[in-house]
Coordinates of C-alpha atoms and ligand atoms in Angstrom, one line a residue:
X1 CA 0.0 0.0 0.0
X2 CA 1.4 3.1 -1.3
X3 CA 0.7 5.9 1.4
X4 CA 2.7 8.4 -0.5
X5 CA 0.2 8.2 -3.5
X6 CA -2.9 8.4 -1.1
X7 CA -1.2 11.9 0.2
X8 CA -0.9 13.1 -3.2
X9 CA -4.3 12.2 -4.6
X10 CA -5.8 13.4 -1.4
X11 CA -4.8 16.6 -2.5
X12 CA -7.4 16.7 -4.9
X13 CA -10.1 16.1 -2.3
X14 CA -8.6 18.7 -0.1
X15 CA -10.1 18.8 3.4
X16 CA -11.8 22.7 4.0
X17 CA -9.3 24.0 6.8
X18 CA -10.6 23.6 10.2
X19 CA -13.7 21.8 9.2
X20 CA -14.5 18.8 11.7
X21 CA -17.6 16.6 11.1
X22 CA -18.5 13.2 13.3
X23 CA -19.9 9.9 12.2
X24 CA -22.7 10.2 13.7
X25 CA -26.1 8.3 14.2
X26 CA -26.4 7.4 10.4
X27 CA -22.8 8.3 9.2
X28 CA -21.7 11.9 8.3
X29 CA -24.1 14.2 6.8
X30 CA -24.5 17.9 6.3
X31 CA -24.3 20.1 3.0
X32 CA -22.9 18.5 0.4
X33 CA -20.5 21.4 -0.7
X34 CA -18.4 20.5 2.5
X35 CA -18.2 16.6 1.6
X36 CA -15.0 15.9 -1.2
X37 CA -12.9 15.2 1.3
X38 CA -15.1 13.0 3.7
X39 CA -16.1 10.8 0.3
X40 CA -12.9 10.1 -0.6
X41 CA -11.9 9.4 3.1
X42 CA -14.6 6.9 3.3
X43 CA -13.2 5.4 0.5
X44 CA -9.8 4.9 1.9
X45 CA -11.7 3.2 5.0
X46 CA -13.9 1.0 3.7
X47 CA -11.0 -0.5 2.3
X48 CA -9.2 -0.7 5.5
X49 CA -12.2 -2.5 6.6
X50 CA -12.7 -5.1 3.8
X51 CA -9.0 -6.0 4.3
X52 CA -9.4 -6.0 8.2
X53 CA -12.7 -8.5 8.1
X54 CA -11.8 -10.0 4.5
X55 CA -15.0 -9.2 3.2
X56 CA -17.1 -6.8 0.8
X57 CA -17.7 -3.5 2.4
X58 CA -20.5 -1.0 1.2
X59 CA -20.4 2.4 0.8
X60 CA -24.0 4.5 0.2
X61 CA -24.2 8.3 -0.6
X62 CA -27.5 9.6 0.6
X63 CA -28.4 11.9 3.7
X64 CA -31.9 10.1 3.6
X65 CA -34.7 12.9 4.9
X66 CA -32.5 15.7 5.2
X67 CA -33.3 18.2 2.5
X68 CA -32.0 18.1 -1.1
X69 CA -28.6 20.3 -0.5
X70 CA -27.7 18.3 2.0
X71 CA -26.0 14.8 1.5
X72 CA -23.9 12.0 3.3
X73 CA -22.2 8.7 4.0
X74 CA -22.3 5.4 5.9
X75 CA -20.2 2.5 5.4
X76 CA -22.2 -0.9 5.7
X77 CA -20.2 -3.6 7.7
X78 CA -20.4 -7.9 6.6
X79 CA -23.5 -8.4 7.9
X80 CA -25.4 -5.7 6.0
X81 CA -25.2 -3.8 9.3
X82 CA -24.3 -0.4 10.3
X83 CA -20.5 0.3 10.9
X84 CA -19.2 -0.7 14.1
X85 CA -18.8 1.6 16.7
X86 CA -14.8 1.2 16.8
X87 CA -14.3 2.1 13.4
X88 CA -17.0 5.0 13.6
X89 CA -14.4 6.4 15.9
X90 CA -11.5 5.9 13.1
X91 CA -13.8 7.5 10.9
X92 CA -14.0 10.8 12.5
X93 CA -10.2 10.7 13.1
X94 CA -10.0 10.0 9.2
X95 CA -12.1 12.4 8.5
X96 CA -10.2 15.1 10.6
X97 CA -6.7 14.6 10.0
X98 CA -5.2 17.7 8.1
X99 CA -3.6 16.8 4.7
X100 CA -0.3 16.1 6.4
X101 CA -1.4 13.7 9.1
X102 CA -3.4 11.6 6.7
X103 CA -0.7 8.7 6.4
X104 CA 0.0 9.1 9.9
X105 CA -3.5 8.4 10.5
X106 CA -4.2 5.5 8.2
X107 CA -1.4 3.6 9.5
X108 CA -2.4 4.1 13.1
X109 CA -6.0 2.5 12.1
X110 CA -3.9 -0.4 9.9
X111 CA -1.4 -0.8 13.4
X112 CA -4.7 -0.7 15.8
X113 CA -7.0 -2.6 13.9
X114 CA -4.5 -5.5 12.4
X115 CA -5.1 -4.6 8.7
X116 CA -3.0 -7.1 6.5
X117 CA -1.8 -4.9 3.9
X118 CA -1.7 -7.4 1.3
X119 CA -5.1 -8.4 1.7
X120 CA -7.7 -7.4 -1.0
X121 CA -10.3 -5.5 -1.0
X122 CA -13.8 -5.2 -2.1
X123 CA -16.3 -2.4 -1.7
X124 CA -19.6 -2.3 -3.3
X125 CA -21.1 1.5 -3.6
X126 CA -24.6 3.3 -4.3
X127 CA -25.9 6.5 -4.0
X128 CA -29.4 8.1 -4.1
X129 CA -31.0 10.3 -6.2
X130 CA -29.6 13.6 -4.9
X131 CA -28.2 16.2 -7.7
X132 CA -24.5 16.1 -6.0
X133 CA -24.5 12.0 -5.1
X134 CA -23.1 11.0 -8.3
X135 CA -19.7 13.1 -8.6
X136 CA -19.4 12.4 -4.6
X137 CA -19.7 8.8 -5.3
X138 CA -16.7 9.3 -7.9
X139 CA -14.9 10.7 -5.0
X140 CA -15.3 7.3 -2.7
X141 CA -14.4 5.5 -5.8
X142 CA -11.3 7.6 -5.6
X143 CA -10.7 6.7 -2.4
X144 CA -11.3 2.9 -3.2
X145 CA -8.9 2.6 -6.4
X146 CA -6.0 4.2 -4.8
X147 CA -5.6 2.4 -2.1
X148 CA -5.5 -0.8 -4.5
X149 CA -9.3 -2.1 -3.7
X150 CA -11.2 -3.4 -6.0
X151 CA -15.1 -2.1 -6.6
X152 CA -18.6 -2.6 -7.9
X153 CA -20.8 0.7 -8.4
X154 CA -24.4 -0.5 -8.2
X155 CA -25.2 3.3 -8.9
X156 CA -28.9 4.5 -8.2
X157 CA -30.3 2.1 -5.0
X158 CA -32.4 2.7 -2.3
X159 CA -30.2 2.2 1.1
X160 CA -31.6 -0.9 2.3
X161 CA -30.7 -2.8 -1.6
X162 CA -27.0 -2.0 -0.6
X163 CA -27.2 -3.6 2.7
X164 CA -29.0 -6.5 1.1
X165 CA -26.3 -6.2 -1.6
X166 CA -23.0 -6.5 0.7
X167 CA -24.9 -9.4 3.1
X168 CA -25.5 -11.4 -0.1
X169 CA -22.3 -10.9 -1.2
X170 CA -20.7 -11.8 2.1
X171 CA -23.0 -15.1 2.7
X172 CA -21.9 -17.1 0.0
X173 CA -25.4 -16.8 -1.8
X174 CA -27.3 -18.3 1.1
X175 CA -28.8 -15.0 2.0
X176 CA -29.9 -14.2 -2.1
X177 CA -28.4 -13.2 -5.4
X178 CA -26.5 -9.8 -5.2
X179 CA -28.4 -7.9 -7.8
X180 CA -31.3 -6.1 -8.4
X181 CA -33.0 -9.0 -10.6
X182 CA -31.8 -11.1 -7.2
X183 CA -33.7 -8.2 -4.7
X184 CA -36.8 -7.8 -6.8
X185 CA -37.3 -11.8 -7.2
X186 CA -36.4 -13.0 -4.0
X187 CA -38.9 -10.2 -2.3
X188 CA -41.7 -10.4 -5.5
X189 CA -41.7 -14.6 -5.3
X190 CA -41.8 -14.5 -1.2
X191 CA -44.7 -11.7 -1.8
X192 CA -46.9 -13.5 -4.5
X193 CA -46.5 -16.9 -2.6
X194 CA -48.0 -15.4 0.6
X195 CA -50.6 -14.0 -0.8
X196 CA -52.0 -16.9 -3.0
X197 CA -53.0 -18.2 0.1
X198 CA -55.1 -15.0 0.5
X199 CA -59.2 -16.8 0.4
X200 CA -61.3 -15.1 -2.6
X201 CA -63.4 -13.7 -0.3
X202 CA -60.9 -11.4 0.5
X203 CA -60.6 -7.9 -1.4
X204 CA -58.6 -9.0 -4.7
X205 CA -58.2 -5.4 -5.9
X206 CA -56.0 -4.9 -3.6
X207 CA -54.0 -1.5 -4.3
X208 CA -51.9 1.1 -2.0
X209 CA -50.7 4.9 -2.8
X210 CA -46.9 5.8 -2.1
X211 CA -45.6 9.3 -1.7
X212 CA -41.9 8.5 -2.7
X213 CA -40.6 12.0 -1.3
X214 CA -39.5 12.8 -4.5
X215 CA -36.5 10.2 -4.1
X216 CA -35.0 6.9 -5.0
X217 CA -37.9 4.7 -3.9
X218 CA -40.1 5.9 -7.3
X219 CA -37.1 5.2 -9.8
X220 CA -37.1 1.1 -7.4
X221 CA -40.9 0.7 -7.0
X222 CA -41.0 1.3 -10.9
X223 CA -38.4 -1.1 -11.6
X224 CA -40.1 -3.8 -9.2
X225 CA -43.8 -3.2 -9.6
X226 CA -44.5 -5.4 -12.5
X227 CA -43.2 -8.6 -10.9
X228 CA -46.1 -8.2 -8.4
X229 CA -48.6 -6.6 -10.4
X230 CA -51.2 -9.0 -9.8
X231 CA -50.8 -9.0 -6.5
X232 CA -50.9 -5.4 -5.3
X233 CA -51.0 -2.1 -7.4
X234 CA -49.3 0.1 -6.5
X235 CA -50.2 4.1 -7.4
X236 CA -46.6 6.7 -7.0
X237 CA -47.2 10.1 -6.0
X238 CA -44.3 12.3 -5.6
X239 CA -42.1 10.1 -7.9
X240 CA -39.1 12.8 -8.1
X241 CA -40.6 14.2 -11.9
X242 CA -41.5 17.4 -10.4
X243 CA -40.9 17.8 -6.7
X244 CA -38.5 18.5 -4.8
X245 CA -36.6 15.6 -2.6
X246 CA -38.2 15.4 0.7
X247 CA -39.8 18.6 0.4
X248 CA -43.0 18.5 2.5
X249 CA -43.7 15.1 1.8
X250 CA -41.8 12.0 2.7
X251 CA -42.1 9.8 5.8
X252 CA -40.4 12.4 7.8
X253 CA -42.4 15.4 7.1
X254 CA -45.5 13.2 7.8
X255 CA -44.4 11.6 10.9
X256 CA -43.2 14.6 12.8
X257 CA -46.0 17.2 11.4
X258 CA -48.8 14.6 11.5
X259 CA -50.3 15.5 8.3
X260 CA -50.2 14.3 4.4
X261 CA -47.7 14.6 2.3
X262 CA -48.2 17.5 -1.1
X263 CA -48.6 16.2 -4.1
X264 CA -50.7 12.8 -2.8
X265 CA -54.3 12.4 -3.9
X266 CA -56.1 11.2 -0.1
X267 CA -59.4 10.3 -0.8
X268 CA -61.5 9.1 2.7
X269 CA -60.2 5.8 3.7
X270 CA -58.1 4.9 1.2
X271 CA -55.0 3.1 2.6
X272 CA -51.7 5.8 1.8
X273 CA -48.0 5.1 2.6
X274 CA -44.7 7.4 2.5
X275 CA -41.3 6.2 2.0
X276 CA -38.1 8.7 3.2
X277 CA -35.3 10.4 0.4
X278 CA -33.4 7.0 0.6
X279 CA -36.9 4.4 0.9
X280 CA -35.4 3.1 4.4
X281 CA -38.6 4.3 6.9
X282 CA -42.0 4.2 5.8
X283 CA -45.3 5.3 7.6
X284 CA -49.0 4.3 6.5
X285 CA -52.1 6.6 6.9
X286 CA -55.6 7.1 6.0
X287 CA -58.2 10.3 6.1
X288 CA -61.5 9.0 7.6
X289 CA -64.9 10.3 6.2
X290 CA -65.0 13.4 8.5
X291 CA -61.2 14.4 7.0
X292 CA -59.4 13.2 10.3
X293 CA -55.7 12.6 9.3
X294 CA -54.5 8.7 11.1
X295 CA -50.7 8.3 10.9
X296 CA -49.9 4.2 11.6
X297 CA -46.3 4.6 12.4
X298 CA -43.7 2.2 12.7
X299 CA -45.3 0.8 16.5
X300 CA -48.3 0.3 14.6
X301 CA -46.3 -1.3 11.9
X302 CA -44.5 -3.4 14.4
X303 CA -47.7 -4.6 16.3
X304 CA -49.1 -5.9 13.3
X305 CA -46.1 -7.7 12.6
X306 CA -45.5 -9.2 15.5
X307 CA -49.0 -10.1 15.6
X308 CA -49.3 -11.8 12.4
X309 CA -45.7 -14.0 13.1
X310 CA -47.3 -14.8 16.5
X311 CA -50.3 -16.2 15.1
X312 CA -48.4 -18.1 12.9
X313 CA -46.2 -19.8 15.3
X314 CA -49.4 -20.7 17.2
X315 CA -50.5 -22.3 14.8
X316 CA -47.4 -24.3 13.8
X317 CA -47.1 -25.0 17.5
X318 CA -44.0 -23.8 18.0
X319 CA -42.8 -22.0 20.8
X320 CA -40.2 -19.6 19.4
X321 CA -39.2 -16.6 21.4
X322 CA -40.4 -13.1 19.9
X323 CA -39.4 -9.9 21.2
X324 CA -40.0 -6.5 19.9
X325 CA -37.6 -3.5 20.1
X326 CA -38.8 0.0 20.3
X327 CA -37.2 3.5 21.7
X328 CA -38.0 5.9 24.0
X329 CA -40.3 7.7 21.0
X330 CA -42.5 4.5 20.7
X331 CA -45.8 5.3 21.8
X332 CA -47.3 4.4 25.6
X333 CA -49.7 3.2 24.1
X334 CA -48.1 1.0 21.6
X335 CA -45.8 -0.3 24.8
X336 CA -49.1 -1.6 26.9
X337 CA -50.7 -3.3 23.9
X338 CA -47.6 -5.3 23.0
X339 CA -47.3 -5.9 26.6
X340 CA -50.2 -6.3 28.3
X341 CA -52.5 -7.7 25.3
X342 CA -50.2 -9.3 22.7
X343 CA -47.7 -10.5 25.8
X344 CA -45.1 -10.2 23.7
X345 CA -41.6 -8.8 25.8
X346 CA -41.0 -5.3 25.1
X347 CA -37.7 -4.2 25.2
X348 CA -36.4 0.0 24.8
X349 CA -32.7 0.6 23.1
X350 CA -31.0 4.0 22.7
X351 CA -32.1 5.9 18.9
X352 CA -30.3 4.6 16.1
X353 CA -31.2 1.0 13.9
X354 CA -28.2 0.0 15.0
X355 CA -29.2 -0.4 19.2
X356 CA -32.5 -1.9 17.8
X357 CA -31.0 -4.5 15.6
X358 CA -28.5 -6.1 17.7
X359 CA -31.1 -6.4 20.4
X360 CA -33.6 -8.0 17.9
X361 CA -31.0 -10.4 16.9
X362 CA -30.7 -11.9 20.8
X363 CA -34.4 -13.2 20.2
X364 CA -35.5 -16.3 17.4
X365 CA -37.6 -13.9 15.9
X366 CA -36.6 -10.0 16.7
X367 CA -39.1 -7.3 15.1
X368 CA -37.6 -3.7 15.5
X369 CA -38.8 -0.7 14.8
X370 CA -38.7 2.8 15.6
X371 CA -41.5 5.0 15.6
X372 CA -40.2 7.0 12.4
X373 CA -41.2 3.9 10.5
X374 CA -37.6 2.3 10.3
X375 CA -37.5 -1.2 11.0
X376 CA -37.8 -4.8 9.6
X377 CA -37.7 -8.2 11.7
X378 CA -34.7 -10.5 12.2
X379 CA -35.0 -14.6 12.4
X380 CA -32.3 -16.5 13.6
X381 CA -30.4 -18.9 11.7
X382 CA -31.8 -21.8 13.3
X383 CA -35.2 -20.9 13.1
X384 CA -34.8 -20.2 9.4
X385 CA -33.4 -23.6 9.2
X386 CA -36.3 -25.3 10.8
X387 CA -39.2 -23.1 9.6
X388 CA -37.7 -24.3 6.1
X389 CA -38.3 -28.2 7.6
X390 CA -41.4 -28.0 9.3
X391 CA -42.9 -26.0 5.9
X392 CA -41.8 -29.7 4.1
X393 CA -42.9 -32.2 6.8
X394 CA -45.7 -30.5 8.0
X395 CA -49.5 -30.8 6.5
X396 CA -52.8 -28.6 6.4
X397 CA -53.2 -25.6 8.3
X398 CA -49.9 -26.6 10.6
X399 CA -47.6 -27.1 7.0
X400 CA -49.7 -23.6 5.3
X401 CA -48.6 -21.6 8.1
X402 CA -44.8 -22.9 8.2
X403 CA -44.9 -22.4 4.3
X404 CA -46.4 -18.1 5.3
X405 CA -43.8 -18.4 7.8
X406 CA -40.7 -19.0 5.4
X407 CA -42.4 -17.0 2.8
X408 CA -42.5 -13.7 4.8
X409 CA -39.1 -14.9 5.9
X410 CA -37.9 -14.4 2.5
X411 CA -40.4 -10.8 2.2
X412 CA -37.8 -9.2 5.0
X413 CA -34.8 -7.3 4.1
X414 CA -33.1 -8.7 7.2
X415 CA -30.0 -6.4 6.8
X416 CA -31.9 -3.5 7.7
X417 CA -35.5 -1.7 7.6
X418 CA -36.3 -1.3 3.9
X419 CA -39.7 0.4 2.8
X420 CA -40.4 -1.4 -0.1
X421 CA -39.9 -4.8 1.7
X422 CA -41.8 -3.3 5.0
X423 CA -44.8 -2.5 2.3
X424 CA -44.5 -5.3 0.8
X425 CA -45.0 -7.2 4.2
X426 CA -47.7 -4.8 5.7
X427 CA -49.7 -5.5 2.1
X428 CA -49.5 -9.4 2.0
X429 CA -50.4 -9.6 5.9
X430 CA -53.6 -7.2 5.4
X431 CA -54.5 -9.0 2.5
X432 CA -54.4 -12.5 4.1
X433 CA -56.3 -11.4 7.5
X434 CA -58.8 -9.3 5.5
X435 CA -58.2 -6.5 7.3
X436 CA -58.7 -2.8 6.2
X437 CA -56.3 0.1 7.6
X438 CA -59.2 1.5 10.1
X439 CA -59.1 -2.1 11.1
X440 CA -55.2 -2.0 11.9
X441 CA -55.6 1.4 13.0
X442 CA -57.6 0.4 15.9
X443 CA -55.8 -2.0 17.6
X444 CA -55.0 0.3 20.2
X445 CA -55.0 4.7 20.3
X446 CA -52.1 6.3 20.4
X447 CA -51.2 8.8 23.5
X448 CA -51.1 11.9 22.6
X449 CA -47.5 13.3 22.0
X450 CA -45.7 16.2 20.7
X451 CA -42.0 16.6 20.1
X452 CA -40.1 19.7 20.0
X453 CA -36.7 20.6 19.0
X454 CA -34.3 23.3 20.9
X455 CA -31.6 25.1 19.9
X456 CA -28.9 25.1 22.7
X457 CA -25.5 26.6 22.6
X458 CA -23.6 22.7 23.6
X459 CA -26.3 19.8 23.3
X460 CA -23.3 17.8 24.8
X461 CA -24.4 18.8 28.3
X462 CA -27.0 16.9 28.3
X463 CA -25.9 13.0 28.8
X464 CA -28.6 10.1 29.2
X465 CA -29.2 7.1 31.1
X466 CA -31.8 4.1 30.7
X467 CA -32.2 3.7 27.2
X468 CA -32.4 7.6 26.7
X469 CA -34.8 8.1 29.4
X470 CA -33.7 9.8 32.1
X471 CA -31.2 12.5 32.2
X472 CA -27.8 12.1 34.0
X473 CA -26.5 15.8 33.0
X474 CA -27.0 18.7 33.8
X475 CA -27.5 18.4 37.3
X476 CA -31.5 19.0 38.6
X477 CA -32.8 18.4 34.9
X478 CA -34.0 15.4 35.6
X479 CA -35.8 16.2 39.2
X480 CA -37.1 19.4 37.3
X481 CA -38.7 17.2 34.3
X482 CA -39.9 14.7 36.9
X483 CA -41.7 17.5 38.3
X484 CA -43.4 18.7 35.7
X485 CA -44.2 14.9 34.5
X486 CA -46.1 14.7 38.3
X487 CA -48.7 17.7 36.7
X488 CA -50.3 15.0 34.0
X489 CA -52.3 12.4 33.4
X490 CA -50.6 9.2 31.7
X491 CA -47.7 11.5 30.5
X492 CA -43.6 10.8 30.4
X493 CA -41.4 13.5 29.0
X494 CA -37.3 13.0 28.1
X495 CA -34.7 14.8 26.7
X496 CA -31.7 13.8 24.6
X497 CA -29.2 15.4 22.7
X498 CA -30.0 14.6 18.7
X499 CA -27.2 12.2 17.0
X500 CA -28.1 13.8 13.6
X501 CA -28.6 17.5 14.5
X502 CA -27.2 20.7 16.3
X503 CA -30.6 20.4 18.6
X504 CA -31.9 18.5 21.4
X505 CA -35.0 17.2 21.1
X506 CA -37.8 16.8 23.8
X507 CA -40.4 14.4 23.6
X508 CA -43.5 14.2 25.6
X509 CA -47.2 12.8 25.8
X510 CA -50.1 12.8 28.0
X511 CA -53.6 11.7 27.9
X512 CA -54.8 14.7 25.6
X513 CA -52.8 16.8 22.6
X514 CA -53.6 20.1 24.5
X515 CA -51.6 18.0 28.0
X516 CA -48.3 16.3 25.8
X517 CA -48.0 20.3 24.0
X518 CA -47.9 22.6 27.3
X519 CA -45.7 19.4 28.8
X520 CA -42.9 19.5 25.9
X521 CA -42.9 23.0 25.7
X522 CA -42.6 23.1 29.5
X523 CA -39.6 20.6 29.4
X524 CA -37.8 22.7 26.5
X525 CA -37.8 25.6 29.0
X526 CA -35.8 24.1 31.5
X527 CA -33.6 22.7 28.8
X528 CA -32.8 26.3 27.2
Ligands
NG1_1 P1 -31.5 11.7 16.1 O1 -31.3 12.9 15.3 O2 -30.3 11.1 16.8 O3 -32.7 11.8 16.9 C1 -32.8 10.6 14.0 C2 -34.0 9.8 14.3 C3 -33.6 8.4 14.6 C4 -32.8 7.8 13.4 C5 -31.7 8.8 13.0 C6 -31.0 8.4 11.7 C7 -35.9 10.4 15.7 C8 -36.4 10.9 17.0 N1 -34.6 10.3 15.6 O4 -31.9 10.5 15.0 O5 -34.7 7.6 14.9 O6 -33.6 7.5 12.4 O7 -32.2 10.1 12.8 O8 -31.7 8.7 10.5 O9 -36.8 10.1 14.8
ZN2 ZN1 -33.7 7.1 5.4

């Protein structure tokens, strides 16, 4: 490995003087004039990485919901999962080093982390739709060649296809074929199996509207929809012809303002979805007769799947252990229903997929999902393995369910959450228990909530304890939230410094919308 050469390419991606970014929650992000030197970085480290675990590495260009100036990076580990949290500390060190320390640097990762030099390297890369993602994907590329590593750019995906990409790539074909014509068979097959079994009394017109957020989930739903056209059709709004990316529409802007997207055509009832800038988070919602707006999030999202693969297993006669992994932003509500009526064990990880996943991956059947709408469930290898021999030994009802069970096995992008797969789950499991999105909607009512965000001059003061909920620092924030908590009916409040933001963000909720407001704007007071 020629150090010397990476110094004098690296020249070309010059780092802005003085300019310091962190990998944060999903990578670096921020506007895309002040990322060069951070692609190119990323380049040189995801080759460090490949060598270090001999295996394909991915790369993806997208800031996801952040608005169209704006873009990013994340490197995807083996697994299809997020970086892990050693190397997100090399790469902020990476991606600080002045021009001059940069070999320094690389060789203190390569000395730390054990990198064989003479290993290869291989490092897969996509990039959304954004106008600046392509010549910043050039610059990873950049990165990649001259530090000797081979490449593959998949060009346009959606984030979730790369991390099904490099965990195909890294499982020896036992996990699926690493191309597109591999993604949109394995999911389209596993889709129209599950719902044959759908009875004809069911609706067979079966058909769903998606807000794409003017992003890469349009250009992939286009490419996919004819494999499962009989099954489902699907009508795109917001398909990236005319809007702009993420702007007011997209999961995002629906979740946190809890209203439709522009650009959608709501008539009453009909069953609406939107997928973020980079189709990893998707919510569902409907507008009832008297024009009330009903956002199902992703704890809706996850009681219905953890319903459905309950039933199943019932059925089978199995006793597999489920858990289900939320955050401090799932709703009460959404908690006590999981808990108290589904008994299925609840557990609460710190923000970020990555805290979600790993905890899902400790049960035989792990469903995840943050409120946002990102999530997708996670089977263990052995279950997979027996599901697949029961579906063969079994007969009636007990060999049709372990038959739905491997099928909607196959319908997960177990890498990561993925809104075309999530869809494509939430579709086949309303078709085959016949019910409607009011249906869905009211298997429990959400709290009310609100959540704010504040500007503060060091959002680094506040630290966290228990999963996020409860503040450590400052001093007396804690009591002084408790306090104000005491005031309400059903409510909890927390604080937490954003991973993705300059801002903290305060979240609260209480038995009516006019309680959780005054309560989160009460909290951000004694946060400011
Ligand atoms: P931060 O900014 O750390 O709250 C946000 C989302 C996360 C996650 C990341 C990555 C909320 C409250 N937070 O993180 O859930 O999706 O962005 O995109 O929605
Ligand atoms: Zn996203």
């Amino acid at each position: 490995m020629d150090l010397e050469a990476v110094s004098k390419r690296s020249a070309f991606h010059a780092k802005p003087q003085g300019l310091i970014l962190q990998y944060g929650t999903a990578g670096f992000r921020t506007n895309a004039q002040h990322l060069d030197h951070i692609m190119f970085r990323m380049g040189l480290l995801a080759v460090l990485r490949s060598k270090q675990t001999r295996s394909t590495i991915g790369v993806m260009v997208t800031a996801s919901h952040n608005p169209e100036e704006d873009n990013g990076v994340k490197l995807i580990d083996p697994l299809g999962e997020m970086l892990a949290p050693s190397w997100e500390e090399h790469a902020t060190c990476l991606a600080s080093a002045e021009e001059q320390d940069m070999p320094g640097v690389l060789g203190a990762i390569m000395e730390k982390e054990a990198v064989d030099p003479q290993q290869a390297a291989f490092v897969v890369i996509g990039r959304d739709t954004r106008p600046s993602s392509e010549k910043l994907s050039q610059s990873v590329i950049d990165g990649v060649t001259v530090l000797g590593g081979q490449f593959h750019d998949y060009g346009l995906l959606t984030t979730p296809q790369l991390h099904y990409m490099v965990y195909c790539r890294n499982s020896g074909g036992r996990y699926g074929k690493a191309t597109i014509e591999g993604y949109c068979q394995k999911l389209s097959k596993a889709f129209v199996d599950l719902t044959k079994q759908v009875s004809c009394s069911g609706d067979e017109n079966r058909s769903v509207k998606v807000d794409c957020a003017n992003g890469i989930g349009a250009l992939k739903l286009k490419e996919m929809a004819h494999y499962f056209s009989q099954g489902l059709s699907v009508q795109l709004f917001n398909d990236g012809t005319e809007g702009r990316l993420n702007h007011l529409c997209g999961a995002d802007f629906v979740k946190s303002h809890q209203k439709p997207p522009q650009g959608m055509e709501m008539k009453s009832d009909e069953r609406c979805c939107s997928f973020d800038g980079d189709a990893d988070r998707i919510v569902y919602y409907y507008s009832d007769a008297d024009g009330h707006f009903h956002l199902l999030d992703g704890d809706k999202i996850a009681t219905l799947i953890s319903s459905f693969l309950k039933e199943l297993l019932l059925e089978i006669g199995e006793s597999l252990s489920i858990g289900v992994v939320q955050t401090a932003y799932a709703n009460g509500s959404s908690t006590r229903y999981l808990e108290e009526v589904m008994k299925v064990p609840v557990y609460c990880t710190k923000t970020g997929v990555k805290h979600l996943h790993h905890k899902a991956q400790e049960f035989d059947i792990g469903v995840y999902f943050e409120a946002n709408g990102h999530g997708t469930a996670v089977f263990s290898e052995a279950v997979e393995v027996k599901i697949k021999r029961l579906a063969q030994e079994l007969e009636d009802e007990k060999g049709k369910a372990a038959k739905m069970l491997v099928s909607i096995i196959d319908l997960f992008n177990q890498a990561t959450g993925d809104a075309i797969s999530d869809m494509l789950v939430i579709e086949a499991i309303l078709a085959l228990k016949g019910l409607t999105v009011q249906q869905w909607d009211a298997l429990y009512v959400d709290l009310p909530n609100r959540q704010l965000k504040v500007k503060v001059a060091d959002r680094r003061v506040i630290s966290t304890t228990d999963a996020e909920r409860q503040a450590l620092t400052p001093p007396g924030l804690q009591e002084a939230i408790n306090d104000l908590v005491k005031k309400y009916k059903l409510a909890r409040a927390f604080v937490r410094p954003s991973g993705t933001e300059d801002i903290v963000r305060v979240y609260a909720e209480a038995d009516s919308q006019e309680s959780a407001d005054r309560l989160a704007y009460e909290v951000s007071l004694v946060v400011f």
